[in-house]
Amino acid sequence: MADISPIDLQKALKGAEYPADRDDLVSLAESNGADEALVTKLRDASADRFDGPNEVQKSVFDNA
């Protein structure tokens, strides 16, 4: 399995509107066809709500 990149995360969250709840972003990533590993990392993110994509990226990748 390839490592997940920030670009993969951006693609998975295409169309997201912020602020957004983690569960909404997980659903969006799934509907955008995101890899299961990425969805799992997003589901395990340290925050429950995000004000923008930078917060999502920080939470997903700093929680690795």
N, CA, C and O atoms as a Tripos MOL2 file, in Angstrom:
@<TRIPOS>MOLECULE
protein
  256   255    64     0     0
PROTEIN
NO_CHARGES

@<TRIPOS>ATOM
      1 N           0.8420   -1.1850    0.0000 N.3       1 MET1
      2 CA          0.0000    0.0000    0.0000 C.3       1 MET1
      3 C           0.8800    1.2400    0.0000 C.2       1 MET1
      4 O           1.8420    1.3180    0.7640 O.2       1 MET1
      5 N           0.5640    2.1950   -0.8400 N.am      2 ALA2
      6 CA          1.3260    3.4410   -0.9250 C.3       2 ALA2
      7 C           0.9790    4.3470    0.2470 C.2       2 ALA2
      8 O          -0.1110    4.2820    0.8150 O.2       2 ALA2
      9 N           1.9400    5.1900    0.5870 N.am      3 ASP3
     10 CA          1.6820    6.1630    1.6390 C.3       3 ASP3
     11 C           0.6540    7.1800    1.1450 C.2       3 ASP3
     12 O           0.5530    7.4590   -0.0500 O.2       3 ASP3
     13 N          -0.0970    7.7190    2.0850 N.am      4 ILE4
     14 CA         -1.1060    8.7210    1.7650 C.3       4 ILE4
     15 C          -0.4180   10.0830    1.7190 C.2       4 ILE4
     16 O           0.3600   10.4230    2.6100 O.2       4 ILE4
     17 N          -0.7060   10.8500    0.6900 N.am      5 SER5
     18 CA         -0.1060   12.1750    0.5560 C.3       5 SER5
     19 C          -1.1450   13.2590    0.8090 C.2       5 SER5
     20 O          -2.3480   12.9990    0.7620 O.2       5 SER5
     21 N          -0.6760   14.4700    1.0760 N.am      6 PRO6
     22 CA         -1.6150   15.5860    1.2150 C.3       6 PRO6
     23 C          -2.4530   15.7960   -0.0550 C.2       6 PRO6
     24 O          -3.6030   16.2290    0.0270 O.2       6 PRO6
     25 N          -1.8860   15.4940   -1.2110 N.am      7 ILE7
     26 CA         -2.6430   15.6270   -2.4580 C.3       7 ILE7
     27 C          -3.7980   14.6300   -2.4870 C.2       7 ILE7
     28 O          -4.8960   14.9630   -2.9340 O.2       7 ILE7
     29 N          -3.5570   13.4080   -2.0120 N.am      8 ASP8
     30 CA         -4.6320   12.4120   -1.9270 C.3       8 ASP8
     31 C          -5.7560   12.9230   -1.0260 C.2       8 ASP8
     32 O          -6.9360   12.7560   -1.3310 O.2       8 ASP8
     33 N          -5.3740   13.5420    0.0780 N.am      9 LEU9
     34 CA         -6.3560   14.0850    1.0160 C.3       9 LEU9
     35 C          -7.1600   15.1970    0.3560 C.2       9 LEU9
     36 O          -8.3820   15.2470    0.4960 O.2       9 LEU9
     37 N          -6.4830   16.0900   -0.3640 N.am     10 GLN10
     38 CA         -7.1770   17.1810   -1.0580 C.3      10 GLN10
     39 C          -8.1810   16.6410   -2.0630 C.2      10 GLN10
     40 O          -9.2990   17.1460   -2.1570 O.2      10 GLN10
     41 N          -7.7920   15.6210   -2.8130 N.am     11 LYS11
     42 CA         -8.6920   15.0170   -3.7950 C.3      11 LYS11
     43 C          -9.8970   14.3840   -3.1030 C.2      11 LYS11
     44 O         -11.0270   14.5030   -3.5770 O.2      11 LYS11
     45 N          -9.6480   13.7180   -1.9880 N.am     12 ALA12
     46 CA        -10.7280   13.0480   -1.2570 C.3      12 ALA12
     47 C         -11.7370   14.0450   -0.7040 C.2      12 ALA12
     48 O         -12.9180   13.7280   -0.5610 O.2      12 ALA12
     49 N         -11.2720   15.2470   -0.3960 N.am     13 LEU13
     50 CA        -12.1440   16.2470    0.2240 C.3      13 LEU13
     51 C         -12.6260   17.3060   -0.7610 C.2      13 LEU13
     52 O         -13.0970   18.3690   -0.3580 O.2      13 LEU13
     53 N         -12.5070   17.0110   -2.0450 N.am     14 LYS14
     54 CA        -12.9710   17.9490   -3.0650 C.3      14 LYS14
     55 C         -14.4510   18.2410   -2.8610 C.2      14 LYS14
     56 O         -15.2670   17.3270   -2.7450 O.2      14 LYS14
     57 N         -14.7830   19.5160   -2.8190 N.am     15 GLY15
     58 CA        -16.1720   19.9260   -2.6410 C.3      15 GLY15
     59 C         -16.5670   20.1520   -1.1950 C.2      15 GLY15
     60 O         -17.7180   20.4810   -0.9110 O.2      15 GLY15
     61 N         -15.6250   19.9770   -0.2790 N.am     16 ALA16
     62 CA        -15.9420   20.1700    1.1420 C.3      16 ALA16
     63 C         -16.2460   21.6360    1.4290 C.2      16 ALA16
     64 O         -15.6300   22.5340    0.8550 O.2      16 ALA16
     65 N         -17.1920   21.8620    2.3140 N.am     17 GLU17
     66 CA        -17.5260   23.2020    2.7720 C.3      17 GLU17
     67 C         -17.1700   23.2870    4.2500 C.2      17 GLU17
     68 O         -17.5440   22.4240    5.0440 O.2      17 GLU17
     69 N         -16.4460   24.3330    4.6020 N.am     18 TYR18
     70 CA        -15.9690   24.4980    5.9780 C.3      18 TYR18
     71 C         -16.6840   25.6620    6.6370 C.2      18 TYR18
     72 O         -17.1040   26.5930    5.9480 O.2      18 TYR18
     73 N         -16.8340   25.6340    7.9580 N.am     19 PRO19
     74 CA        -16.3880   24.5680    8.8570 C.3      19 PRO19
     75 C         -17.1600   23.2720    8.6150 C.2      19 PRO19
     76 O         -18.3050   23.2810    8.1610 O.2      19 PRO19
     77 N         -16.4930   22.1530    8.9340 N.am     20 ALA20
     78 CA        -17.0860   20.8400    8.6790 C.3      20 ALA20
     79 C         -16.7910   19.8880    9.8330 C.2      20 ALA20
     80 O         -15.7260   19.9490   10.4470 O.2      20 ALA20
     81 N         -17.7400   19.0190   10.1150 N.am     21 ASP21
     82 CA        -17.5490   17.9740   11.1120 C.3      21 ASP21
     83 C         -16.7490   16.8290   10.5060 C.2      21 ASP21
     84 O         -16.8070   16.5830    9.3010 O.2      21 ASP21
     85 N         -16.0080   16.1400   11.3500 N.am     22 ARG22
     86 CA        -15.2010   15.0040   10.8900 C.3      22 ARG22
     87 C         -16.0620   13.9780   10.1700 C.2      22 ARG22
     88 O         -15.6720   13.4960    9.1070 O.2      22 ARG22
     89 N         -17.2170   13.6300   10.7140 N.am     23 ASP23
     90 CA        -18.0710   12.6090   10.0980 C.3      23 ASP23
     91 C         -18.5250   13.0210    8.6970 C.2      23 ASP23
     92 O         -18.6280   12.1800    7.8030 O.2      23 ASP23
     93 N         -18.7960   14.3180    8.5060 N.am     24 ASP24
     94 CA        -19.1890   14.8050    7.1810 C.3      24 ASP24
     95 C         -18.0350   14.6630    6.1930 C.2      24 ASP24
     96 O         -18.2430   14.3030    5.0350 O.2      24 ASP24
     97 N         -16.8190   14.9480    6.6550 N.am     25 LEU25
     98 CA        -15.6570   14.8250    5.7800 C.3      25 LEU25
     99 C         -15.3640   13.3660    5.4530 C.2      25 LEU25
    100 O         -14.9530   13.0540    4.3350 O.2      25 LEU25
    101 N         -15.5680   12.4760    6.4100 N.am     26 VAL26
    102 CA        -15.3870   11.0440    6.1560 C.3      26 VAL26
    103 C         -16.3770   10.5930    5.0760 C.2      26 VAL26
    104 O         -15.9970    9.8780    4.1490 O.2      26 VAL26
    105 N         -17.6230   10.9990    5.1920 N.am     27 SER27
    106 CA        -18.6400   10.6310    4.1940 C.3      27 SER27
    107 C         -18.2900   11.1920    2.8200 C.2      27 SER27
    108 O         -18.4490   10.5100    1.8080 O.2      27 SER27
    109 N         -17.8110   12.4370    2.7880 N.am     28 LEU28
    110 CA        -17.4250   13.0480    1.5270 C.3      28 LEU28
    111 C         -16.2610   12.2930    0.8910 C.2      28 LEU28
    112 O         -16.2730   12.0180   -0.3080 O.2      28 LEU28
    113 N         -15.2620   11.9630    1.6960 N.am     29 ALA29
    114 CA        -14.1010   11.2280    1.1870 C.3      29 ALA29
    115 C         -14.5430    9.8830    0.5980 C.2      29 ALA29
    116 O         -14.0760    9.4830   -0.4690 O.2      29 ALA29
    117 N         -15.4340    9.2000    1.2920 N.am     30 GLU30
    118 CA        -15.9310    7.9150    0.7910 C.3      30 GLU30
    119 C         -16.6630    8.0960   -0.5340 C.2      30 GLU30
    120 O         -16.4680    7.3120   -1.4630 O.2      30 GLU30
    121 N         -17.4980    9.1190   -0.6240 N.am     31 SER31
    122 CA        -18.2510    9.3360   -1.8650 C.3      31 SER31
    123 C         -17.3520    9.8080   -3.0020 C.2      31 SER31
    124 O         -17.6920    9.6390   -4.1730 O.2      31 SER31
    125 N         -16.2010   10.4020   -2.6620 N.am     32 ASN32
    126 CA        -15.2300   10.8150   -3.6770 C.3      32 ASN32
    127 C         -14.2800    9.6750   -4.0620 C.2      32 ASN32
    128 O         -13.3490    9.8770   -4.8420 O.2      32 ASN32
    129 N         -14.5150    8.4850   -3.5170 N.am     33 GLY33
    130 CA        -13.7310    7.3190   -3.8910 C.3      33 GLY33
    131 C         -12.3650    7.2320   -3.2330 C.2      33 GLY33
    132 O         -11.4450    6.6370   -3.7930 O.2      33 GLY33
    133 N         -12.2240    7.8160   -2.0600 N.am     34 ALA34
    134 CA        -10.9380    7.7960   -1.3580 C.3      34 ALA34
    135 C         -10.5420    6.3820   -0.9560 C.2      34 ALA34
    136 O         -11.3920    5.5340   -0.6840 O.2      34 ALA34
    137 N          -9.2580    6.1510   -0.9250 N.am     35 ASP35
    138 CA         -8.6860    4.8870   -0.4630 C.3      35 ASP35
    139 C          -9.1180    4.6420    0.9810 C.2      35 ASP35
    140 O          -9.2340    5.5810    1.7680 O.2      35 ASP35
    141 N          -9.3540    3.3880    1.3210 N.am     36 GLU36
    142 CA         -9.8160    3.0530    2.6850 C.3      36 GLU36
    143 C          -8.8170    3.4880    3.7520 C.2      36 GLU36
    144 O          -9.2140    3.8820    4.8480 O.2      36 GLU36
    145 N          -7.5300    3.4190    3.4380 N.am     37 ALA37
    146 CA         -6.5110    3.8550    4.4110 C.3      37 ALA37
    147 C          -6.6460    5.3450    4.7120 C.2      37 ALA37
    148 O          -6.4910    5.7720    5.8560 O.2      37 ALA37
    149 N          -6.9350    6.1250    3.6840 N.am     38 LEU38
    150 CA         -7.1200    7.5690    3.8840 C.3      38 LEU38
    151 C          -8.3730    7.8200    4.7080 C.2      38 LEU38
    152 O          -8.3610    8.6410    5.6240 O.2      38 LEU38
    153 N          -9.4490    7.1210    4.3880 N.am     39 VAL39
    154 CA        -10.6960    7.2840    5.1390 C.3      39 VAL39
    155 C         -10.4720    6.9420    6.6140 C.2      39 VAL39
    156 O         -10.9790    7.6320    7.4990 O.2      39 VAL39
    157 N          -9.7210    5.8870    6.8710 N.am     40 THR40
    158 CA         -9.4330    5.4910    8.2480 C.3      40 THR40
    159 C          -8.6290    6.5640    8.9690 C.2      40 THR40
    160 O          -8.9280    6.8940   10.1170 O.2      40 THR40
    161 N          -7.6130    7.1110    8.3110 N.am     41 LYS41
    162 CA         -6.8150    8.1850    8.9300 C.3      41 LYS41
    163 C          -7.6780    9.3970    9.2290 C.2      41 LYS41
    164 O          -7.5220   10.0330   10.2710 O.2      41 LYS41
    165 N          -8.5870    9.7180    8.3210 N.am     42 LEU42
    166 CA         -9.4840   10.8490    8.5290 C.3      42 LEU42
    167 C         -10.4350   10.5570    9.6820 C.2      42 LEU42
    168 O         -10.6950   11.4280   10.5130 O.2      42 LEU42
    169 N         -10.9490    9.3460    9.7340 N.am     43 ARG43
    170 CA        -11.8660    8.9480   10.8090 C.3      43 ARG43
    171 C         -11.1680    9.0140   12.1750 C.2      43 ARG43
    172 O         -11.8000    9.3090   13.1900 O.2      43 ARG43
    173 N          -9.8610    8.7360   12.1860 N.am     44 ASP44
    174 CA         -9.0810    8.7450   13.4260 C.3      44 ASP44
    175 C          -8.4550   10.1000   13.7400 C.2      44 ASP44
    176 O          -7.6940   10.2200   14.7000 O.2      44 ASP44
    177 N          -8.7660   11.1160   12.9460 N.am     45 ALA45
    178 CA         -8.1970   12.4500   13.1590 C.3      45 ALA45
    179 C          -8.4960   12.9390   14.5670 C.2      45 ALA45
    180 O          -9.5130   12.5830   15.1620 O.2      45 ALA45
    181 N          -7.6020   13.7540   15.0820 N.am     46 SER46
    182 CA         -7.6850   14.1770   16.4830 C.3      46 SER46
    183 C          -8.7790   15.2010   16.7710 C.2      46 SER46
    184 O          -9.1530   15.3830   17.9300 O.2      46 SER46
    185 N          -9.2980   15.8710   15.7510 N.am     47 ALA47
    186 CA        -10.3280   16.8940   15.9680 C.3      47 ALA47
    187 C         -11.6880   16.3970   15.4720 C.2      47 ALA47
    188 O         -11.7710   15.5350   14.5980 O.2      47 ALA47
    189 N         -12.7400   16.9580   16.0460 N.am     48 ASP48
    190 CA        -14.0990   16.6020   15.6350 C.3      48 ASP48
    191 C         -14.6620   17.5750   14.6080 C.2      48 ASP48
    192 O         -15.6110   17.2510   13.8940 O.2      48 ASP48
    193 N         -14.0690   18.7820   14.5330 N.am     49 ARG49
    194 CA        -14.5650   19.8300   13.6380 C.3      49 ARG49
    195 C         -13.3730   20.5930   13.0830 C.2      49 ARG49
    196 O         -12.3830   20.8190   13.7790 O.2      49 ARG49
    197 N         -13.4840   20.9820   11.8270 N.am     50 PHE50
    198 CA        -12.3820   21.6590   11.1480 C.3      50 PHE50
    199 C         -12.8720   22.9460   10.5000 C.2      50 PHE50
    200 O         -13.9490   22.9890    9.9060 O.2      50 PHE50
    201 N         -12.0560   24.0030   10.6260 N.am     51 ASP51
    202 CA        -12.4000   25.2910   10.0240 C.3      51 ASP51
    203 C         -11.9040   25.4110    8.5900 C.2      51 ASP51
    204 O         -12.3280   26.3100    7.8630 O.2      51 ASP51
    205 N         -11.0130   24.5170    8.1740 N.am     52 GLY52
    206 CA        -10.5100   24.5750    6.8120 C.3      52 GLY52
    207 C          -9.6220   23.3890    6.4940 C.2      52 GLY52
    208 O          -9.3020   22.5910    7.3750 O.2      52 GLY52
    209 N          -9.2210   23.2720    5.2320 N.am     53 PRO53
    210 CA         -8.4350   22.1170    4.8060 C.3      53 PRO53
    211 C          -7.0730   22.0170    5.4970 C.2      53 PRO53
    212 O          -6.5630   20.9150    5.6970 O.2      53 PRO53
    213 N          -6.4870   23.1430    5.8590 N.am     54 ASN54
    214 CA         -5.1910   23.0770    6.5510 C.3      54 ASN54
    215 C          -5.3230   22.3960    7.9080 C.2      54 ASN54
    216 O          -4.4280   21.6590    8.3220 O.2      54 ASN54
    217 N          -6.4210   22.6350    8.5940 N.am     55 GLU55
    218 CA         -6.6500   21.9750    9.8800 C.3      55 GLU55
    219 C          -6.8240   20.4710    9.6950 C.2      55 GLU55
    220 O          -6.3370   19.6800   10.5030 O.2      55 GLU55
    221 N          -7.5120   20.0850    8.6400 N.am     56 VAL56
    222 CA         -7.7020   18.6590    8.3650 C.3      56 VAL56
    223 C          -6.3450   18.0130    8.1100 C.2      56 VAL56
    224 O          -6.0240   16.9760    8.6890 O.2      56 VAL56
    225 N          -5.5640   18.6250    7.2510 N.am     57 GLN57
    226 CA         -4.2540   18.0730    6.9000 C.3      57 GLN57
    227 C          -3.3710   17.9460    8.1300 C.2      57 GLN57
    228 O          -2.7220   16.9180    8.3240 O.2      57 GLN57
    229 N          -3.3390   18.9730    8.9560 N.am     58 LYS58
    230 CA         -2.5140   18.9420   10.1680 C.3      58 LYS58
    231 C          -2.9720   17.8220   11.0850 C.2      58 LYS58
    232 O          -2.1430   17.0850   11.6190 O.2      58 LYS58
    233 N          -4.2710   17.6830   11.2760 N.am     59 SER59
    234 CA         -4.7890   16.6630   12.1600 C.3      59 SER59
    235 C          -4.5150   15.2580   11.6380 C.2      59 SER59
    236 O          -4.1570   14.3680   12.4090 O.2      59 SER59
    237 N          -4.6790   15.0560   10.3410 N.am     60 VAL60
    238 CA         -4.4920   13.7250    9.7550 C.3      60 VAL60
    239 C          -3.0140   13.3310    9.7580 C.2      60 VAL60
    240 O          -2.6700   12.2140   10.1430 O.2      60 VAL60
    241 N          -2.1520   14.2350    9.3360 N.am     61 PHE61
    242 CA         -0.7400   13.8710    9.1690 C.3      61 PHE61
    243 C           0.0840   14.0230   10.4330 C.2      61 PHE61
    244 O           1.1000   13.3430   10.5770 O.2      61 PHE61
    245 N          -0.3150   14.8940   11.3590 N.am     62 ASP62
    246 CA          0.4030   15.0000   12.6240 C.3      62 ASP62
    247 C          -0.0020   13.8920   13.5830 C.2      62 ASP62
    248 O           0.6510   13.6720   14.6030 O.2      62 ASP62
    249 N          -1.0870   13.1940   13.2490 N.am     63 ASN63
    250 CA         -1.6160   12.1230   14.0830 C.3      63 ASN63
    251 C          -1.1390   10.7590   13.5700 C.2      63 ASN63
    252 O          -1.6670    9.7220   13.9700 O.2      63 ASN63
    253 N          -0.1530   10.7680   12.6950 N.am     64 ALA64
    254 CA          0.2880    9.5370   12.0300 C.3      64 ALA64
    255 C           0.9630    8.5680   12.9370 C.2      64 ALA64
    256 O           1.3780    7.4960   12.4970 O.2      64 ALA64
@<TRIPOS>BOND
     1     1     2 1
     2     2     3 1
     3     3     4 2
     4     3     5 am
     5     5     6 1
     6     6     7 1
     7     7     8 2
     8     7     9 am
     9     9    10 1
    10    10    11 1
    11    11    12 2
    12    11    13 am
    13    13    14 1
    14    14    15 1
    15    15    16 2
    16    15    17 am
    17    17    18 1
    18    18    19 1
    19    19    20 2
    20    19    21 am
    21    21    22 1
    22    22    23 1
    23    23    24 2
    24    23    25 am
    25    25    26 1
    26    26    27 1
    27    27    28 2
    28    27    29 am
    29    29    30 1
    30    30    31 1
    31    31    32 2
    32    31    33 am
    33    33    34 1
    34    34    35 1
    35    35    36 2
    36    35    37 am
    37    37    38 1
    38    38    39 1
    39    39    40 2
    40    39    41 am
    41    41    42 1
    42    42    43 1
    43    43    44 2
    44    43    45 am
    45    45    46 1
    46    46    47 1
    47    47    48 2
    48    47    49 am
    49    49    50 1
    50    50    51 1
    51    51    52 2
    52    51    53 am
    53    53    54 1
    54    54    55 1
    55    55    56 2
    56    55    57 am
    57    57    58 1
    58    58    59 1
    59    59    60 2
    60    59    61 am
    61    61    62 1
    62    62    63 1
    63    63    64 2
    64    63    65 am
    65    65    66 1
    66    66    67 1
    67    67    68 2
    68    67    69 am
    69    69    70 1
    70    70    71 1
    71    71    72 2
    72    71    73 am
    73    73    74 1
    74    74    75 1
    75    75    76 2
    76    75    77 am
    77    77    78 1
    78    78    79 1
    79    79    80 2
    80    79    81 am
    81    81    82 1
    82    82    83 1
    83    83    84 2
    84    83    85 am
    85    85    86 1
    86    86    87 1
    87    87    88 2
    88    87    89 am
    89    89    90 1
    90    90    91 1
    91    91    92 2
    92    91    93 am
    93    93    94 1
    94    94    95 1
    95    95    96 2
    96    95    97 am
    97    97    98 1
    98    98    99 1
    99    99   100 2
   100    99   101 am
   101   101   102 1
   102   102   103 1
   103   103   104 2
   104   103   105 am
   105   105   106 1
   106   106   107 1
   107   107   108 2
   108   107   109 am
   109   109   110 1
   110   110   111 1
   111   111   112 2
   112   111   113 am
   113   113   114 1
   114   114   115 1
   115   115   116 2
   116   115   117 am
   117   117   118 1
   118   118   119 1
   119   119   120 2
   120   119   121 am
   121   121   122 1
   122   122   123 1
   123   123   124 2
   124   123   125 am
   125   125   126 1
   126   126   127 1
   127   127   128 2
   128   127   129 am
   129   129   130 1
   130   130   131 1
   131   131   132 2
   132   131   133 am
   133   133   134 1
   134   134   135 1
   135   135   136 2
   136   135   137 am
   137   137   138 1
   138   138   139 1
   139   139   140 2
   140   139   141 am
   141   141   142 1
   142   142   143 1
   143   143   144 2
   144   143   145 am
   145   145   146 1
   146   146   147 1
   147   147   148 2
   148   147   149 am
   149   149   150 1
   150   150   151 1
   151   151   152 2
   152   151   153 am
   153   153   154 1
   154   154   155 1
   155   155   156 2
   156   155   157 am
   157   157   158 1
   158   158   159 1
   159   159   160 2
   160   159   161 am
   161   161   162 1
   162   162   163 1
   163   163   164 2
   164   163   165 am
   165   165   166 1
   166   166   167 1
   167   167   168 2
   168   167   169 am
   169   169   170 1
   170   170   171 1
   171   171   172 2
   172   171   173 am
   173   173   174 1
   174   174   175 1
   175   175   176 2
   176   175   177 am
   177   177   178 1
   178   178   179 1
   179   179   180 2
   180   179   181 am
   181   181   182 1
   182   182   183 1
   183   183   184 2
   184   183   185 am
   185   185   186 1
   186   186   187 1
   187   187   188 2
   188   187   189 am
   189   189   190 1
   190   190   191 1
   191   191   192 2
   192   191   193 am
   193   193   194 1
   194   194   195 1
   195   195   196 2
   196   195   197 am
   197   197   198 1
   198   198   199 1
   199   199   200 2
   200   199   201 am
   201   201   202 1
   202   202   203 1
   203   203   204 2
   204   203   205 am
   205   205   206 1
   206   206   207 1
   207   207   208 2
   208   207   209 am
   209   209   210 1
   210   210   211 1
   211   211   212 2
   212   211   213 am
   213   213   214 1
   214   214   215 1
   215   215   216 2
   216   215   217 am
   217   217   218 1
   218   218   219 1
   219   219   220 2
   220   219   221 am
   221   221   222 1
   222   222   223 1
   223   223   224 2
   224   223   225 am
   225   225   226 1
   226   226   227 1
   227   227   228 2
   228   227   229 am
   229   229   230 1
   230   230   231 1
   231   231   232 2
   232   231   233 am
   233   233   234 1
   234   234   235 1
   235   235   236 2
   236   235   237 am
   237   237   238 1
   238   238   239 1
   239   239   240 2
   240   239   241 am
   241   241   242 1
   242   242   243 1
   243   243   244 2
   244   243   245 am
   245   245   246 1
   246   246   247 1
   247   247   248 2
   248   247   249 am
   249   249   250 1
   250   250   251 1
   251   251   252 2
   252   251   253 am
   253   253   254 1
   254   254   255 1
   255   255   256 2
@<TRIPOS>SUBSTRUCTURE
     1 MET1         2 RESIDUE 1 A MET
     2 ALA2         6 RESIDUE 1 A ALA
     3 ASP3        10 RESIDUE 1 A ASP
     4 ILE4        14 RESIDUE 1 A ILE
     5 SER5        18 RESIDUE 1 A SER
     6 PRO6        22 RESIDUE 1 A PRO
     7 ILE7        26 RESIDUE 1 A ILE
     8 ASP8        30 RESIDUE 1 A ASP
     9 LEU9        34 RESIDUE 1 A LEU
    10 GLN10       38 RESIDUE 1 A GLN
    11 LYS11       42 RESIDUE 1 A LYS
    12 ALA12       46 RESIDUE 1 A ALA
    13 LEU13       50 RESIDUE 1 A LEU
    14 LYS14       54 RESIDUE 1 A LYS
    15 GLY15       58 RESIDUE 1 A GLY
    16 ALA16       62 RESIDUE 1 A ALA
    17 GLU17       66 RESIDUE 1 A GLU
    18 TYR18       70 RESIDUE 1 A TYR
    19 PRO19       74 RESIDUE 1 A PRO
    20 ALA20       78 RESIDUE 1 A ALA
    21 ASP21       82 RESIDUE 1 A ASP
    22 ARG22       86 RESIDUE 1 A ARG
    23 ASP23       90 RESIDUE 1 A ASP
    24 ASP24       94 RESIDUE 1 A ASP
    25 LEU25       98 RESIDUE 1 A LEU
    26 VAL26      102 RESIDUE 1 A VAL
    27 SER27      106 RESIDUE 1 A SER
    28 LEU28      110 RESIDUE 1 A LEU
    29 ALA29      114 RESIDUE 1 A ALA
    30 GLU30      118 RESIDUE 1 A GLU
    31 SER31      122 RESIDUE 1 A SER
    32 ASN32      126 RESIDUE 1 A ASN
    33 GLY33      130 RESIDUE 1 A GLY
    34 ALA34      134 RESIDUE 1 A ALA
    35 ASP35      138 RESIDUE 1 A ASP
    36 GLU36      142 RESIDUE 1 A GLU
    37 ALA37      146 RESIDUE 1 A ALA
    38 LEU38      150 RESIDUE 1 A LEU
    39 VAL39      154 RESIDUE 1 A VAL
    40 THR40      158 RESIDUE 1 A THR
    41 LYS41      162 RESIDUE 1 A LYS
    42 LEU42      166 RESIDUE 1 A LEU
    43 ARG43      170 RESIDUE 1 A ARG
    44 ASP44      174 RESIDUE 1 A ASP
    45 ALA45      178 RESIDUE 1 A ALA
    46 SER46      182 RESIDUE 1 A SER
    47 ALA47      186 RESIDUE 1 A ALA
    48 ASP48      190 RESIDUE 1 A ASP
    49 ARG49      194 RESIDUE 1 A ARG
    50 PHE50      198 RESIDUE 1 A PHE
    51 ASP51      202 RESIDUE 1 A ASP
    52 GLY52      206 RESIDUE 1 A GLY
    53 PRO53      210 RESIDUE 1 A PRO
    54 ASN54      214 RESIDUE 1 A ASN
    55 GLU55      218 RESIDUE 1 A GLU
    56 VAL56      222 RESIDUE 1 A VAL
    57 GLN57      226 RESIDUE 1 A GLN
    58 LYS58      230 RESIDUE 1 A LYS
    59 SER59      234 RESIDUE 1 A SER
    60 VAL60      238 RESIDUE 1 A VAL
    61 PHE61      242 RESIDUE 1 A PHE
    62 ASP62      246 RESIDUE 1 A ASP
    63 ASN63      250 RESIDUE 1 A ASN
    64 ALA64      254 RESIDUE 1 A ALA
